XYZ file of N, CA, C and O in Angstrom:
308
model
N 0.839 -1.176 0.000
C 0.000 0.000 0.000
C 0.888 1.245 0.000
O 1.907 1.286 0.666
N 0.477 2.236 -0.724
C 1.230 3.468 -0.868
C 1.093 4.325 0.397
O -0.005 4.518 0.902
N 2.232 4.835 0.932
C 2.116 5.681 2.119
C 1.369 6.974 1.809
O 1.441 7.486 0.697
N 0.647 7.466 2.795
C -0.142 8.674 2.592
C 0.704 9.858 2.170
O 0.282 10.663 1.352
N 1.917 9.965 2.686
C 2.750 11.120 2.341
C 3.097 11.145 0.866
O 3.296 12.212 0.300
N 3.148 9.997 0.197
C 3.480 9.990 -1.223
C 2.313 10.454 -2.090
O 2.492 10.722 -3.266
N 1.119 10.550 -1.531
C -0.026 11.030 -2.288
C -0.031 12.547 -2.404
O -0.746 13.113 -3.216
N 0.758 13.214 -1.611
C 0.854 14.670 -1.673
C 1.904 15.051 -2.700
O 2.996 14.518 -2.705
N 1.570 16.001 -3.573
C 2.574 16.475 -4.506
C 3.420 17.559 -3.854
O 4.517 17.836 -4.290
N 2.915 18.159 -2.823
C 3.663 19.119 -2.013
C 3.153 18.983 -0.584
O 1.998 18.612 -0.371
N 4.006 19.277 0.391
C 3.594 19.067 1.789
C 2.339 19.827 2.198
O 1.618 19.387 3.074
N 2.063 20.956 1.558
C 0.909 21.751 1.967
C -0.334 21.526 1.106
O -1.341 22.182 1.301
N -0.286 20.603 0.153
C -1.454 20.338 -0.698
C -2.332 19.261 -0.076
O -1.837 18.263 0.419
N -3.644 19.451 -0.124
C -4.553 18.477 0.493
C -4.618 17.177 -0.302
O -4.412 17.152 -1.510
N -4.935 16.099 0.392
C -5.070 14.789 -0.238
C -6.441 14.660 -0.917
O -6.596 13.900 -1.863
N -7.414 15.429 -0.441
C -8.762 15.402 -0.999
C -9.090 16.753 -1.613
O -8.737 17.797 -1.067
N -9.774 16.716 -2.742
C -10.169 17.930 -3.447
C -11.686 18.060 -3.441
O -12.402 17.057 -3.496
N -12.166 19.288 -3.427
C -13.597 19.510 -3.600
C -13.946 19.202 -5.058
O -13.060 19.097 -5.919
N -15.224 19.084 -5.345
C -15.639 18.846 -6.723
C -15.247 20.031 -7.608
O -14.840 19.857 -8.757
N -15.345 21.235 -7.070
C -14.958 22.424 -7.832
C -13.462 22.411 -8.142
O -13.048 22.706 -9.261
N -12.631 22.047 -7.164
C -11.186 21.967 -7.382
C -10.852 20.881 -8.413
O -9.971 21.057 -9.247
N -11.563 19.763 -8.328
C -11.335 18.672 -9.268
C -11.695 19.106 -10.681
O -10.930 18.870 -11.623
N -12.839 19.744 -10.839
C -13.259 20.235 -12.155
C -12.234 21.226 -12.697
O -11.856 21.169 -13.871
N -11.766 22.117 -11.842
C -10.762 23.101 -12.251
C -9.476 22.398 -12.702
O -8.875 22.783 -13.711
N -9.063 21.360 -11.981
C -7.856 20.601 -12.337
C -7.988 19.949 -13.705
O -6.993 19.801 -14.428
N -9.206 19.548 -14.061
C -9.459 18.907 -15.353
C -9.809 19.912 -16.453
O -10.014 19.517 -17.603
N -9.905 21.186 -16.088
C -10.280 22.255 -17.029
C -11.663 22.003 -17.637
O -11.877 22.166 -18.840
N -12.596 21.560 -16.770
C -13.985 21.353 -17.172
C -14.871 22.045 -16.147
O -14.414 22.435 -15.068
N -16.146 22.188 -16.472
C -17.077 22.787 -15.510
C -17.454 21.757 -14.449
O -17.333 20.547 -14.648
N -17.937 22.246 -13.323
C -18.401 21.343 -12.272
C -19.592 20.535 -12.772
O -19.734 19.361 -12.441
N -20.422 21.132 -13.590
C -21.576 20.418 -14.139
C -21.124 19.245 -15.010
O -21.704 18.160 -14.944
N -20.085 19.451 -15.805
C -19.545 18.362 -16.623
C -18.994 17.254 -15.727
O -19.215 16.065 -15.981
N -18.310 17.629 -14.656
C -17.812 16.629 -13.704
C -18.981 15.875 -13.083
O -18.934 14.644 -12.960
N -20.039 16.586 -12.716
C -21.228 15.926 -12.164
C -21.787 14.897 -13.145
O -22.187 13.797 -12.747
N -21.811 15.228 -14.415
C -22.305 14.295 -15.435
C -21.391 13.073 -15.556
O -21.873 11.942 -15.700
N -20.077 13.295 -15.524
C -19.130 12.183 -15.602
C -19.312 11.228 -14.422
O -19.251 10.007 -14.583
N -19.536 11.791 -13.247
C -19.765 10.970 -12.050
C -21.083 10.212 -12.188
O -21.154 9.008 -11.915
N -22.131 10.894 -12.647
C -23.461 10.282 -12.761
C -23.477 9.127 -13.751
O -24.160 8.123 -13.528
N -22.713 9.240 -14.856
C -22.739 8.151 -15.843
C -21.656 7.104 -15.595
O -21.507 6.173 -16.373
N -20.901 7.248 -14.489
C -19.922 6.238 -14.103
C -18.572 6.372 -14.778
O -17.715 5.516 -14.601
N -18.355 7.435 -15.531
C -17.071 7.633 -16.201
C -15.987 8.087 -15.237
O -14.806 7.836 -15.466
N -16.373 8.779 -14.176
C -15.436 9.284 -13.174
C -15.778 8.620 -11.847
O -16.956 8.411 -11.548
N -14.784 8.288 -11.026
C -15.078 7.628 -9.737
C -15.999 8.455 -8.846
O -15.918 9.684 -8.817
N -16.854 7.776 -8.132
C -17.752 8.450 -7.186
C -16.927 9.136 -6.111
O -15.948 8.580 -5.619
N -17.324 10.343 -5.745
C -16.585 11.059 -4.700
C -16.806 10.424 -3.328
O -17.777 9.707 -3.103
N -15.898 10.709 -2.436
C -16.015 10.277 -1.046
C -16.936 11.245 -0.325
O -16.867 12.452 -0.554
N -17.792 10.722 0.513
C -18.683 11.579 1.301
C -18.120 11.685 2.713
O -17.842 10.682 3.360
N -17.925 12.909 3.149
C -17.494 13.183 4.516
C -18.546 14.128 5.083
O -18.584 15.308 4.727
N -19.418 13.566 5.880
C -20.571 14.342 6.338
C -21.426 14.673 5.127
O -21.812 13.793 4.364
N -21.661 15.949 4.903
C -22.451 16.378 3.742
C -21.567 16.833 2.590
O -22.072 17.267 1.558
N -20.265 16.739 2.774
C -19.319 17.195 1.755
C -18.890 16.046 0.854
O -18.755 14.910 1.300
N -18.661 16.366 -0.405
C -18.135 15.396 -1.366
C -16.703 15.776 -1.695
O -16.419 16.946 -1.974
N -15.813 14.784 -1.674
C -14.405 15.028 -1.965
C -13.890 13.958 -2.919
O -14.352 12.826 -2.922
N -12.889 14.341 -3.721
C -12.246 13.425 -4.663
C -10.798 13.271 -4.237
O -10.107 14.264 -3.995
N -10.339 12.037 -4.135
C -8.939 11.822 -3.761
C -8.044 12.108 -4.957
O -8.444 11.925 -6.116
N -6.852 12.557 -4.675
C -5.883 12.795 -5.747
C -5.593 11.497 -6.497
O -5.350 11.510 -7.690
N -5.661 10.374 -5.792
C -5.450 9.079 -6.427
C -6.521 8.757 -7.458
O -6.227 8.244 -8.532
N -7.785 9.064 -7.140
C -8.875 8.846 -8.096
C -8.716 9.743 -9.311
O -8.959 9.325 -10.447
N -8.288 10.987 -9.088
C -8.067 11.909 -10.191
C -6.937 11.403 -11.084
O -7.071 11.364 -12.307
N -5.843 10.965 -10.480
C -4.714 10.427 -11.252
C -5.126 9.174 -12.018
O -4.748 8.985 -13.174
N -5.919 8.306 -11.389
C -6.392 7.095 -12.056
C -7.274 7.406 -13.254
O -7.193 6.743 -14.289
N -8.119 8.420 -13.117
C -8.983 8.820 -14.222
C -8.153 9.332 -15.394
O -8.397 8.962 -16.544
N -7.155 10.155 -15.103
C -6.286 10.661 -16.172
C -5.509 9.524 -16.839
O -5.331 9.512 -18.060
N -5.071 8.567 -16.046
C -4.377 7.390 -16.587
C -5.297 6.615 -17.529
O -4.898 6.178 -18.603
N -6.542 6.451 -17.134
C -7.532 5.758 -17.965
C -7.731 6.491 -19.289
O -7.799 5.862 -20.351
N -7.816 7.818 -19.247
C -7.968 8.597 -20.476
C -6.765 8.431 -21.394
O -6.914 8.314 -22.615
N -5.567 8.412 -20.808
C -4.355 8.217 -21.619
C -4.367 6.850 -22.302
O -3.988 6.731 -23.459
N -4.784 5.835 -21.568
C -4.836 4.484 -22.149
C -5.862 4.411 -23.282
O -5.628 3.769 -24.303
N -7.014 5.061 -23.089
C -8.041 5.072 -24.131
C -7.522 5.769 -25.388
O -7.862 5.390 -26.495
N -6.700 6.778 -25.177
C -6.128 7.525 -26.290
C -5.021 6.734 -26.968
O -4.665 7.008 -28.105
N -4.484 5.751 -26.272
C -3.448 4.914 -26.852
C -2.044 5.283 -26.460
O -1.090 4.794 -27.036
N -1.906 6.140 -25.439
C -0.568 6.491 -24.975
C 0.101 5.298 -24.346
O -0.548 4.489 -23.675
N 1.380 5.193 -24.544
C 2.162 4.178 -23.845
C 2.789 4.851 -22.652
O 3.586 5.769 -22.793
N 2.407 4.390 -21.486
C 2.876 5.007 -20.249
C 4.358 4.700 -20.049
O 4.827 3.593 -20.275
N 5.102 5.744 -19.650
C 6.523 5.571 -19.394
C 7.382 5.820 -20.611
O 8.587 5.655 -20.559
N 6.787 6.178 -21.722
C 7.547 6.476 -22.938
C 7.196 7.870 -23.389
O 6.094 8.345 -23.228
N 8.147 8.533 -24.014
C 7.865 9.873 -24.509
C 7.729 9.909 -26.003
O 7.921 8.991 -26.703
């Protein structure tokens, strides 16, 4: 299992992102992110109380999936 500290890209960056932060990271609207979640294309967010959060790992996994669909070979330039 990956240590929690390795999930941070910088010591002061959070491990969980809001839906708005996630949408901003993907350069899409929050509504588009909501649609991706609803149709199962994007992982369901974590619920903490009434808040929804996306882990950086889920975001990275989604981007990896998109690269594979596009036909990128990971680890090669």
